[in-house]
Tab-separated table of C-alpha atoms in Angstrom:
chain	number	residue	atom	x	y	z
A	212	MET	CA	0.000	0.000	0.000
A	213	GLU	CA	2.801	2.426	0.811
A	214	ASP	CA	4.757	2.219	-2.432
A	215	ASN	CA	4.148	5.501	-4.176
A	216	PHE	CA	1.940	7.985	-2.441
A	217	LYS	CA	3.941	10.997	-3.563
A	218	ASP	CA	1.830	11.315	-6.696
A	219	LYS	CA	-1.532	10.559	-5.093
A	220	SER	CA	-3.893	12.320	-2.708
A	221	PHE	CA	-3.218	10.201	0.384
A	222	CYS	CA	-1.788	11.793	3.551
A	223	THR	CA	-1.073	9.956	6.793
A	224	LEU	CA	-2.037	12.866	9.060
A	225	PRO	CA	-5.860	12.522	9.144
A	226	PHE	CA	-5.349	8.892	10.190
A	227	ILE	CA	-2.786	9.283	12.988
A	228	HIS	CA	-2.786	12.931	14.014
A	229	LEU	CA	-4.520	15.280	16.463
A	230	ALA	CA	-4.243	18.984	15.573
A	231	THR	CA	-5.765	21.202	18.265
A	232	HIS	CA	-6.315	24.957	18.066
A	233	PRO	CA	-6.158	27.514	20.895
A	234	ILE	CA	-9.899	27.845	21.512
A	235	GLY	CA	-10.310	24.058	21.625
A	236	VAL	CA	-11.415	23.194	18.092
A	237	VAL	CA	-9.660	20.491	16.067
A	238	THR	CA	-8.721	20.131	12.371
A	239	PRO	CA	-7.293	17.193	10.346
A	240	CYS	CA	-3.917	18.944	10.326
A	241	CYS	CA	-2.500	22.388	11.071
A	242	ILE	CA	-2.626	23.710	7.491
A	243	THR	CA	-6.044	22.536	6.333
A	244	ASP	CA	-8.322	25.352	5.221
A	245	MET	CA	-9.475	27.220	8.345
A	246	LYS	CA	-11.410	29.983	6.578
A	247	ASP	CA	-14.907	30.187	8.063
A	248	GLY	CA	-14.189	27.019	10.035
A	249	ALA	CA	-14.030	24.954	6.842
A	250	SER	CA	-12.037	22.086	8.362
A	251	THR	CA	-12.980	22.054	12.051
A	252	ALA	CA	-14.592	18.949	13.553
A	253	LYS	CA	-18.362	19.521	13.812
A	254	LYS	CA	-21.607	17.809	14.721
A	255	ASN	CA	-24.863	19.079	13.217
A	256	GLY	CA	-23.015	22.163	11.965
A	257	ASN	CA	-21.629	23.114	15.385
A	258	ASN	CA	-17.966	22.968	16.361
A	259	LEU	CA	-16.862	20.184	18.670
A	260	PHE	CA	-14.641	21.394	21.533
A	261	LEU	CA	-11.940	19.614	23.520
A	262	ASN	CA	-13.420	20.759	26.839
A	263	GLU	CA	-16.880	19.398	25.964
A	264	ASP	CA	-16.489	16.472	23.557
A	265	LYS	CA	-14.671	13.152	23.530
A	266	LEU	CA	-11.600	12.649	21.356
A	267	GLU	CA	-13.369	9.680	19.757
A	268	ASP	CA	-16.260	11.886	18.584
A	269	ILE	CA	-13.922	14.604	17.312
A	270	THR	CA	-11.600	12.327	15.351
A	271	ASN	CA	-14.523	10.379	13.877
A	272	SER	CA	-16.589	13.452	13.059
A	273	HIS	CA	-18.263	13.650	9.646
A	274	LEU	CA	-15.729	15.927	7.940
A	275	PHE	CA	-12.732	13.977	9.227
A	276	ASN	CA	-14.300	10.709	8.047
A	277	SER	CA	-15.011	12.272	4.653
A	278	VAL	CA	-11.407	13.460	4.256
A	279	ARG	CA	-10.049	9.986	5.021
A	280	LYS	CA	-12.561	8.282	2.701
A	281	GLN	CA	-11.714	10.654	-0.156
A	282	MET	CA	-7.998	10.045	0.267
A	283	ILE	CA	-8.428	6.265	0.280
A	284	ASN	CA	-10.446	6.613	-2.941
A	285	GLY	CA	-7.714	8.694	-4.575
A	286	GLU	CA	-9.755	11.898	-4.395
A	287	TYR	CA	-8.455	15.315	-3.315
A	288	PRO	CA	-10.212	16.854	-0.286
A	289	ASP	CA	-10.782	20.559	-0.814
A	290	VAL	CA	-9.667	21.443	2.728
A	291	CYS	CA	-6.210	20.047	1.883
A	292	LYS	CA	-5.644	22.361	-1.086
A	293	THR	CA	-2.575	24.103	0.420
A	294	CYS	CA	-0.422	20.982	0.071
A	295	TYR	CA	-1.776	20.151	-3.367
A	296	ARG	CA	-1.002	23.697	-4.537
A	297	TYR	CA	2.587	23.428	-3.322
A	298	GLU	CA	2.963	20.115	-5.092
A	299	SER	CA	1.566	21.458	-8.365
A	300	ASN	CA	4.403	23.992	-8.242
A	301	GLN	CA	6.975	21.239	-7.536
A	302	VAL	CA	7.404	22.468	-3.960
A	303	PHE	CA	7.911	20.022	-1.077
A	304	SER	CA	4.670	19.888	0.947
A	305	ARG	CA	3.575	18.953	4.464
A	306	ARG	CA	1.886	15.911	2.903
A	307	TYR	CA	5.144	14.710	1.347
A	308	GLU	CA	6.963	15.275	4.633
A	309	SER	CA	4.362	13.420	6.699
A	310	ASN	CA	4.073	10.473	4.336
A	311	ASP	CA	7.826	10.038	4.427
A	312	LYS	CA	8.073	10.412	8.211
A	313	PHE	CA	5.225	7.993	8.924
A	314	LYS	CA	5.563	5.644	5.945
A	315	HIS	CA	5.961	2.732	8.362
A	316	VAL	CA	2.292	3.090	9.428
A	317	ILE	CA	0.663	3.627	6.020
A	318	ASP	CA	-0.549	0.030	5.779
A	319	GLU	CA	-1.958	0.309	9.307
A	320	CYS	CA	-3.852	3.473	8.293
A	321	PHE	CA	-5.837	1.457	5.768
A	322	LYS	CA	-6.408	-1.513	8.081
A	323	ASN	CA	-7.638	0.783	10.879
A	324	THR	CA	-10.201	2.605	8.719
A	325	ASN	CA	-13.847	1.606	8.267
A	326	GLU	CA	-15.678	1.950	4.935
A	327	ASP	CA	-17.215	5.265	6.015
A	328	GLY	CA	-13.774	6.716	6.802
A	329	SER	CA	-14.053	6.421	10.583
A	330	LEU	CA	-11.178	4.939	12.566
A	331	LYS	CA	-11.612	1.614	14.330
A	332	LYS	CA	-9.237	2.567	17.122
A	333	LEU	CA	-7.694	5.869	18.221
A	334	ASP	CA	-3.941	5.581	18.650
A	335	TYR	CA	-2.383	8.935	17.837
A	336	ARG	CA	1.170	8.786	16.539
A	337	TYR	CA	1.515	12.550	16.247
A	338	LEU	CA	0.048	15.310	18.419
A	339	GLU	CA	0.041	19.011	17.648
A	340	LEU	CA	-1.135	20.870	20.745
A	341	ARG	CA	-1.828	24.570	20.386
A	342	LEU	CA	-2.252	25.405	24.039
A	343	GLY	CA	-4.786	28.181	24.252
A	344	THR	CA	-4.581	31.905	23.633
A	345	ILE	CA	-2.418	32.959	26.590
A	346	CYS	CA	0.390	35.047	25.114
A	347	ASN	CA	2.539	38.054	25.961
A	348	LEU	CA	2.698	39.291	22.355
A	349	LYS	CA	0.152	40.561	19.836
A	350	CYS	CA	1.886	39.975	16.518
A	351	ILE	CA	0.367	41.718	13.494
A	352	THR	CA	0.089	38.376	11.707
A	353	CYS	CA	-1.796	36.878	14.667
A	354	ASN	CA	-5.360	37.404	15.946
A	355	PRO	CA	-7.471	37.245	19.151
A	356	PHE	CA	-8.040	33.507	18.651
A	357	SER	CA	-4.338	32.775	19.117
A	358	SER	CA	-3.302	35.606	21.449
A	359	ASN	CA	-5.480	37.053	24.212
A	360	ARG	CA	-3.492	40.313	24.076
A	361	TRP	CA	-5.099	41.020	20.699
A	362	ASN	CA	-8.353	41.700	22.562
A	363	GLU	CA	-6.864	45.100	23.485
A	364	ASP	CA	-7.042	46.304	19.879
A	365	VAL	CA	-9.991	44.660	18.158
A	366	GLY	CA	-12.414	47.493	19.012
A	367	ILE	CA	-11.018	49.599	16.164
A	368	PHE	CA	-12.377	47.128	13.615
A	369	LYS	CA	-15.991	47.292	14.783
A	370	GLY	CA	-18.238	48.044	11.836
A	371	THR	CA	-15.482	47.431	9.279
A	372	GLU	CA	-14.822	44.561	6.884
A	373	PHE	CA	-12.244	43.222	9.370
A	374	GLN	CA	-14.690	42.726	12.235
A	375	PRO	CA	-15.706	39.130	11.295
A	376	ASN	CA	-12.127	37.970	11.938
A	377	TYR	CA	-11.062	40.495	14.577
A	378	PHE	CA	-13.435	40.656	17.496
A	379	LYS	CA	-12.974	40.002	21.184
A	380	ASN	CA	-12.545	36.307	21.806
A	381	ASP	CA	-14.964	35.474	24.599
A	382	VAL	CA	-14.451	31.712	24.390
A	383	LYS	CA	-13.433	30.860	27.955
A	384	SER	CA	-12.493	27.231	27.319
A	385	GLU	CA	-9.339	26.374	29.236
A	386	TRP	CA	-9.119	22.772	28.039
A	387	TYR	CA	-5.323	23.054	28.097
A	388	ARG	CA	-5.334	23.420	31.903
A	389	ASP	CA	-7.555	20.384	32.557
A	390	PRO	CA	-5.783	17.222	33.765
A	391	ASN	CA	-8.792	15.187	32.584
A	392	PHE	CA	-8.040	16.163	28.980
A	393	TYR	CA	-4.433	15.072	29.355
A	394	ASP	CA	-5.488	11.800	30.989
A	395	GLU	CA	-7.864	11.011	28.105
A	396	LEU	CA	-5.201	11.966	25.584
A	397	PHE	CA	-2.592	9.811	27.319
A	398	ASP	CA	-4.888	6.794	26.948
A	399	LYS	CA	-5.269	7.442	23.190
A	400	CYS	CA	-1.578	7.563	22.273
A	401	THR	CA	0.088	4.355	23.440
A	402	ASN	CA	2.357	4.367	20.353
A	403	LEU	CA	3.006	8.098	20.277
A	404	GLU	CA	6.032	9.125	18.206
A	405	GLU	CA	5.964	12.923	18.067
A	406	VAL	CA	4.465	15.829	20.011
A	407	TRP	CA	4.485	19.384	18.691
A	408	ILE	CA	3.544	22.038	21.259
A	409	ASN	CA	2.806	25.688	20.556
A	410	GLY	CA	0.256	28.307	21.582
A	411	GLY	CA	-0.458	31.064	22.436
A	412	GLU	CA	2.873	30.924	24.160
A	413	PRO	CA	3.293	27.430	25.659
A	414	THR	CA	5.976	28.437	28.173
A	415	LEU	CA	3.265	30.509	29.909
A	416	ILE	CA	0.982	27.465	30.218
A	417	ARG	CA	2.707	25.336	32.840
A	418	GLU	CA	-0.140	22.792	33.109
A	419	HIS	CA	0.975	20.927	29.998
A	420	GLY	CA	4.005	19.796	32.006
A	421	TYR	CA	1.587	17.342	33.671
A	422	PHE	CA	1.168	15.520	30.349
A	423	LEU	CA	4.887	15.547	29.587
A	424	ASN	CA	5.667	14.135	33.013
A	425	LYS	CA	3.095	11.351	32.484
A	426	LEU	CA	4.959	10.424	29.302
A	427	ILE	CA	8.266	10.465	31.197
A	428	GLU	CA	6.974	8.411	34.143
A	429	SER	CA	5.384	5.821	31.828
A	430	GLY	CA	8.660	5.279	29.987
A	431	ARG	CA	7.170	6.466	26.688
A	432	ALA	CA	9.172	9.706	26.509
A	433	LYS	CA	12.341	7.905	25.434
A	434	ASN	CA	10.523	6.923	22.206
A	435	ILE	CA	9.000	10.353	21.503
A	436	ASP	CA	10.352	13.281	19.502
A	437	LEU	CA	9.322	16.550	21.138
A	438	HIS	CA	8.889	19.688	19.071
A	439	TYR	CA	8.164	23.171	20.451
A	440	SER	CA	7.321	26.520	18.906
A	441	ILE	CA	8.038	29.309	21.397
A	442	ASN	CA	8.399	33.063	20.977
A	443	ALA	CA	11.839	33.288	22.631
A	444	THR	CA	10.722	35.862	25.203
A	445	ASN	CA	10.597	33.389	28.081
A	446	ILE	CA	12.475	30.071	28.386
A	447	PRO	CA	11.989	28.535	31.877
A	448	ASP	CA	14.775	26.296	33.146
A	449	GLU	CA	12.195	23.827	34.550
A	450	PHE	CA	11.033	23.014	31.021
A	451	ILE	CA	14.592	22.647	29.787
A	452	GLU	CA	15.014	19.843	32.342
A	453	ILE	CA	11.812	18.136	31.131
A	454	TRP	CA	12.841	18.430	27.466
A	455	LYS	CA	16.095	16.611	28.188
A	456	LYS	CA	14.187	13.411	29.033
A	457	PHE	CA	12.668	12.869	25.574
A	458	LYS	CA	14.134	10.896	22.693
A	459	SER	CA	14.879	14.187	20.971
A	460	THR	CA	13.746	17.775	21.340
A	461	LYS	CA	13.493	20.330	18.559
A	462	LEU	CA	12.904	23.933	19.596
A	463	GLN	CA	11.610	26.381	17.023
A	464	LEU	CA	12.150	29.928	18.198
A	465	SER	CA	9.497	32.052	16.493
A	466	VAL	CA	11.185	35.260	15.419
A	467	ASP	CA	10.161	37.166	12.294
A	468	ASP	CA	12.748	39.860	11.697
A	469	LEU	CA	15.684	41.793	13.151
A	470	TYR	CA	15.935	44.651	15.663
A	471	GLU	CA	13.084	47.208	15.571
A	472	ARG	CA	11.585	45.427	12.555
A	473	ASN	CA	10.851	42.390	14.720
A	474	ASP	CA	9.496	44.532	17.572
A	475	TYR	CA	7.062	46.210	15.175
A	476	ILE	CA	5.788	42.965	13.627
A	477	ARG	CA	5.743	41.009	16.893
A	478	THR	CA	4.280	43.736	19.078
A	479	GLY	CA	5.332	43.419	22.708
A	480	SER	CA	8.676	41.780	21.989
A	481	LYS	CA	12.029	43.363	22.806
A	482	TRP	CA	14.845	42.541	20.402
A	483	ASP	CA	17.563	42.576	23.086
A	484	THR	CA	15.681	39.943	25.104
A	485	ILE	CA	15.003	37.846	22.011
A	486	HIS	CA	18.651	37.935	20.973
A	487	GLU	CA	19.835	37.032	24.496
A	488	ASN	CA	17.475	34.045	24.641
A	489	ILE	CA	18.597	32.827	21.218
A	490	LEU	CA	22.181	32.936	22.460
A	491	LYS	CA	21.113	31.127	25.663
A	492	MET	CA	19.634	28.278	23.663
A	493	THR	CA	22.737	27.904	21.501
A	494	ASN	CA	24.378	26.589	24.684
A	495	TYR	CA	22.064	23.570	24.390
A	496	ARG	CA	22.680	22.823	20.729
A	497	HIS	CA	24.494	19.602	21.727
A	498	ILE	CA	21.269	18.398	23.425
A	499	PHE	CA	18.442	20.001	21.452
A	500	ARG	CA	17.922	20.783	17.810
A	501	ILE	CA	17.498	24.553	17.657
A	502	GLU	CA	15.728	26.233	14.735
A	503	VAL	CA	14.642	29.805	14.212
A	504	CYS	CA	11.214	29.798	12.577
A	505	GLN	CA	10.327	32.867	10.548
A	506	THR	CA	6.701	33.494	9.615
A	507	ILE	CA	6.870	35.250	6.261
A	508	SER	CA	4.281	37.838	5.314
A	509	ALA	CA	4.133	41.027	3.258
A	510	LEU	CA	5.580	42.758	6.322
A	511	ASN	CA	8.965	41.047	6.424
A	512	ALA	CA	9.416	39.594	2.923
A	513	HIS	CA	11.824	42.416	2.067
A	514	ASN	CA	14.239	41.333	4.822
A	515	VAL	CA	13.985	37.531	4.575
A	516	ASP	CA	17.473	37.205	3.116
A	517	ASN	CA	19.154	39.382	5.771
A	518	PHE	CA	17.325	37.423	8.462
A	519	LYS	CA	18.582	34.157	6.980
A	520	ASN	CA	22.138	35.521	7.132
A	521	TYR	CA	21.714	36.468	10.825
A	522	VAL	CA	20.547	32.960	11.730
A	523	PHE	CA	23.260	31.375	9.584
A	524	GLY	CA	25.845	33.460	11.450
A	525	LEU	CA	24.715	31.796	14.709
A	526	ASN	CA	25.140	28.385	13.073
A	527	LEU	CA	21.416	27.684	13.462
A	528	ILE	CA	18.788	26.344	11.078
A	529	THR	CA	16.096	28.575	9.577
A	530	ALA	CA	12.565	27.248	9.077
A	531	HIS	CA	9.962	29.176	7.105
A	532	ASN	CA	6.210	29.444	7.518
A	533	PHE	CA	3.975	31.586	5.292
A	534	VAL	CA	0.935	33.622	6.308
A	535	HIS	CA	-2.144	32.574	4.321
A	536	HIS	CA	-4.802	33.901	6.656
A	537	PRO	CA	-5.655	36.719	6.651
A	538	SER	CA	-5.097	36.625	2.909
A	539	PHE	CA	-4.296	40.348	2.654
A	540	LEU	CA	-1.055	39.787	4.599
A	541	HIS	CA	0.164	37.211	2.095
A	542	VAL	CA	3.297	38.090	0.110
A	543	SER	CA	1.496	37.720	-3.226
A	544	HIS	CA	-0.347	41.024	-2.782
A	545	MET	CA	2.768	43.183	-2.630
A	546	PRO	CA	3.281	45.685	-5.472
A	547	LYS	CA	5.070	44.256	-8.513
A	548	GLU	CA	8.079	46.551	-8.148
A	549	LEU	CA	8.578	45.469	-4.541
A	550	LYS	CA	8.354	41.785	-5.526
A	551	GLU	CA	10.984	42.275	-8.229
A	552	GLU	CA	13.290	44.099	-5.824
A	553	ILE	CA	12.971	41.320	-3.234
A	554	LEU	CA	13.496	38.396	-5.615
A	555	GLY	CA	16.377	40.144	-7.364
A	556	ASN	CA	18.439	40.554	-4.192
A	557	VAL	CA	18.472	37.084	-2.636
A	558	LYS	CA	21.932	35.841	-1.650
A	559	TYR	CA	21.589	33.568	1.351
A	560	LEU	CA	18.462	31.424	0.881
A	561	THR	CA	19.114	27.866	-0.205
A	562	LYS	CA	17.892	26.746	-3.610
A	563	GLU	CA	14.911	24.942	-2.061
A	564	GLU	CA	14.092	27.888	0.244
A	565	PHE	CA	14.182	30.309	-2.663
A	566	LYS	CA	12.005	28.035	-4.786
A	567	ARG	CA	9.281	28.001	-2.151
A	568	PHE	CA	9.673	31.735	-1.439
A	569	GLU	CA	9.455	32.562	-5.143
A	570	SER	CA	6.386	30.341	-5.513
A	571	GLU	CA	4.598	32.243	-2.728
A	572	VAL	CA	5.648	35.701	-3.955
A	573	ASN	CA	4.677	34.986	-7.554
A	574	THR	CA	1.255	33.601	-6.665
A	575	GLU	CA	-1.273	35.890	-8.310
A	576	GLY	CA	-2.253	38.702	-5.962
A	577	SER	CA	-4.973	41.305	-6.120
A	578	VAL	CA	-5.248	45.076	-5.927
A	579	GLU	CA	-8.209	44.658	-3.564
A	580	ASN	CA	-6.139	42.702	-1.062
A	581	PHE	CA	-3.307	45.212	-1.272
A	582	GLU	CA	-5.787	47.952	-0.389
A	583	ARG	CA	-7.079	45.842	2.513
A	584	PHE	CA	-3.479	45.476	3.679
A	585	ARG	CA	-2.943	49.241	3.657
A	586	THR	CA	-6.239	49.931	5.412
A	587	PHE	CA	-5.660	47.258	8.056
A	588	ILE	CA	-2.106	48.402	8.833
A	589	SER	CA	-3.103	52.075	8.948
A	590	MET	CA	-5.895	51.367	11.431
A	591	LEU	CA	-3.691	49.183	13.611
A	592	ASP	CA	-0.789	51.657	13.534
A	593	LYS	CA	-3.085	54.440	14.689
A	594	LYS	CA	-4.327	52.333	17.603
A	595	ARG	CA	-0.837	51.220	18.613
A	596	LYS	CA	0.676	54.689	18.044
A	597	VAL	CA	3.359	53.472	15.639
A	598	SER	CA	4.099	53.885	11.941
A	599	ILE	CA	5.013	51.089	9.564
A	600	GLY	CA	7.405	53.308	7.620
A	601	ASP	CA	9.517	54.007	10.711
A	602	SER	CA	10.304	50.324	11.285
A	603	LEU	CA	9.863	48.859	7.789
A	604	PRO	CA	11.212	51.617	5.507
A	605	GLU	CA	10.473	49.745	2.264
A	606	TRP	CA	6.781	50.333	2.991
A	607	LYS	CA	7.065	54.060	3.711
A	608	PRO	CA	6.309	55.230	0.116
A	609	TYR	CA	3.108	53.177	0.101
A	610	PHE	CA	1.736	54.690	3.294
A	611	GLU	CA	2.768	58.340	3.027
A	612	ASN	CA	-0.334	60.517	2.807
A	613	TYR	CA	-2.508	57.388	2.825
A	614	ASN	CA	-5.891	57.958	4.456
A	615	GLY	CA	-7.558	54.640	3.677
């Protein structure tokens, strides 16, 4: 069954994976289409939540079953279009990566699936836990459903086109603090191979240490690869000691740019602190795999190459993530002359990195989304009492005398 899934629609993730989101909803993987809740687990049209519903009901919900059934039949689920788009442009996708990483369980995926696409038994091999909205930053590329600090600013969007996606998040679910959730999860992952933890900011949510310690005490941790995404503002020594007890630990430090550029994009961060913590973690490079993960948007695309050089100078790995939602922050909507300037001055990206970057930049954009970008940034700058041109000078000509 496993021989050549690179050229087909099949992906292991919907069969072996739990991808949670900060407010407690779940999707088949972290990059399925989230627009208007397109890929969240539902029952009778209503979202299922981790604090209210059983993992069995979530993982065997109608949409999840449909995705698995389509894949087994060689069909292409619409919610998985991001990977298929990458692949159509000859770019390595999350699907390719996952099928290679978990190729040893592909046959089991088929054996464990009923005709309707439901799973016979839940035994997660891979967990992605986004632990709530608690965060000390309010990054421009984020929103109130991933950072509670964003609630401070959403009032400015009331009555505008942005309100549907930027309103105060009143969902009070704290599923990520509940030991009962972790106990249920522990029982559903006897053959767990990888855990990816992010947030919010997971270092501010100490309760998840309960789950990690259960894995350590059970003896499972020595067989599990641990993967964290943290914002590098706060790295508690108590977690460092826990991380040492897993088979391997990869730490992705989420940083988007350099100096005042980063502080503008990742509002609330202080570059000096970020830089000090990056240096601190380099002391553990013999124990942990350290990566710096840059989320690329229209805001920082101009400086991607310089950022790569900074990380390279620390002898660290760079990982790239691209903003697709909200769509107006995507790199494709930048003016043509800015795109040409960016792509014409790349020195440090690898061939594969540049190929993916170029594919994103050259995706067809729209004038309407560029105008949304300018309006959104202008409104947010006014609220936060900053100016994009002061920190990101390449954007200054596009915002001077702009009253959108």
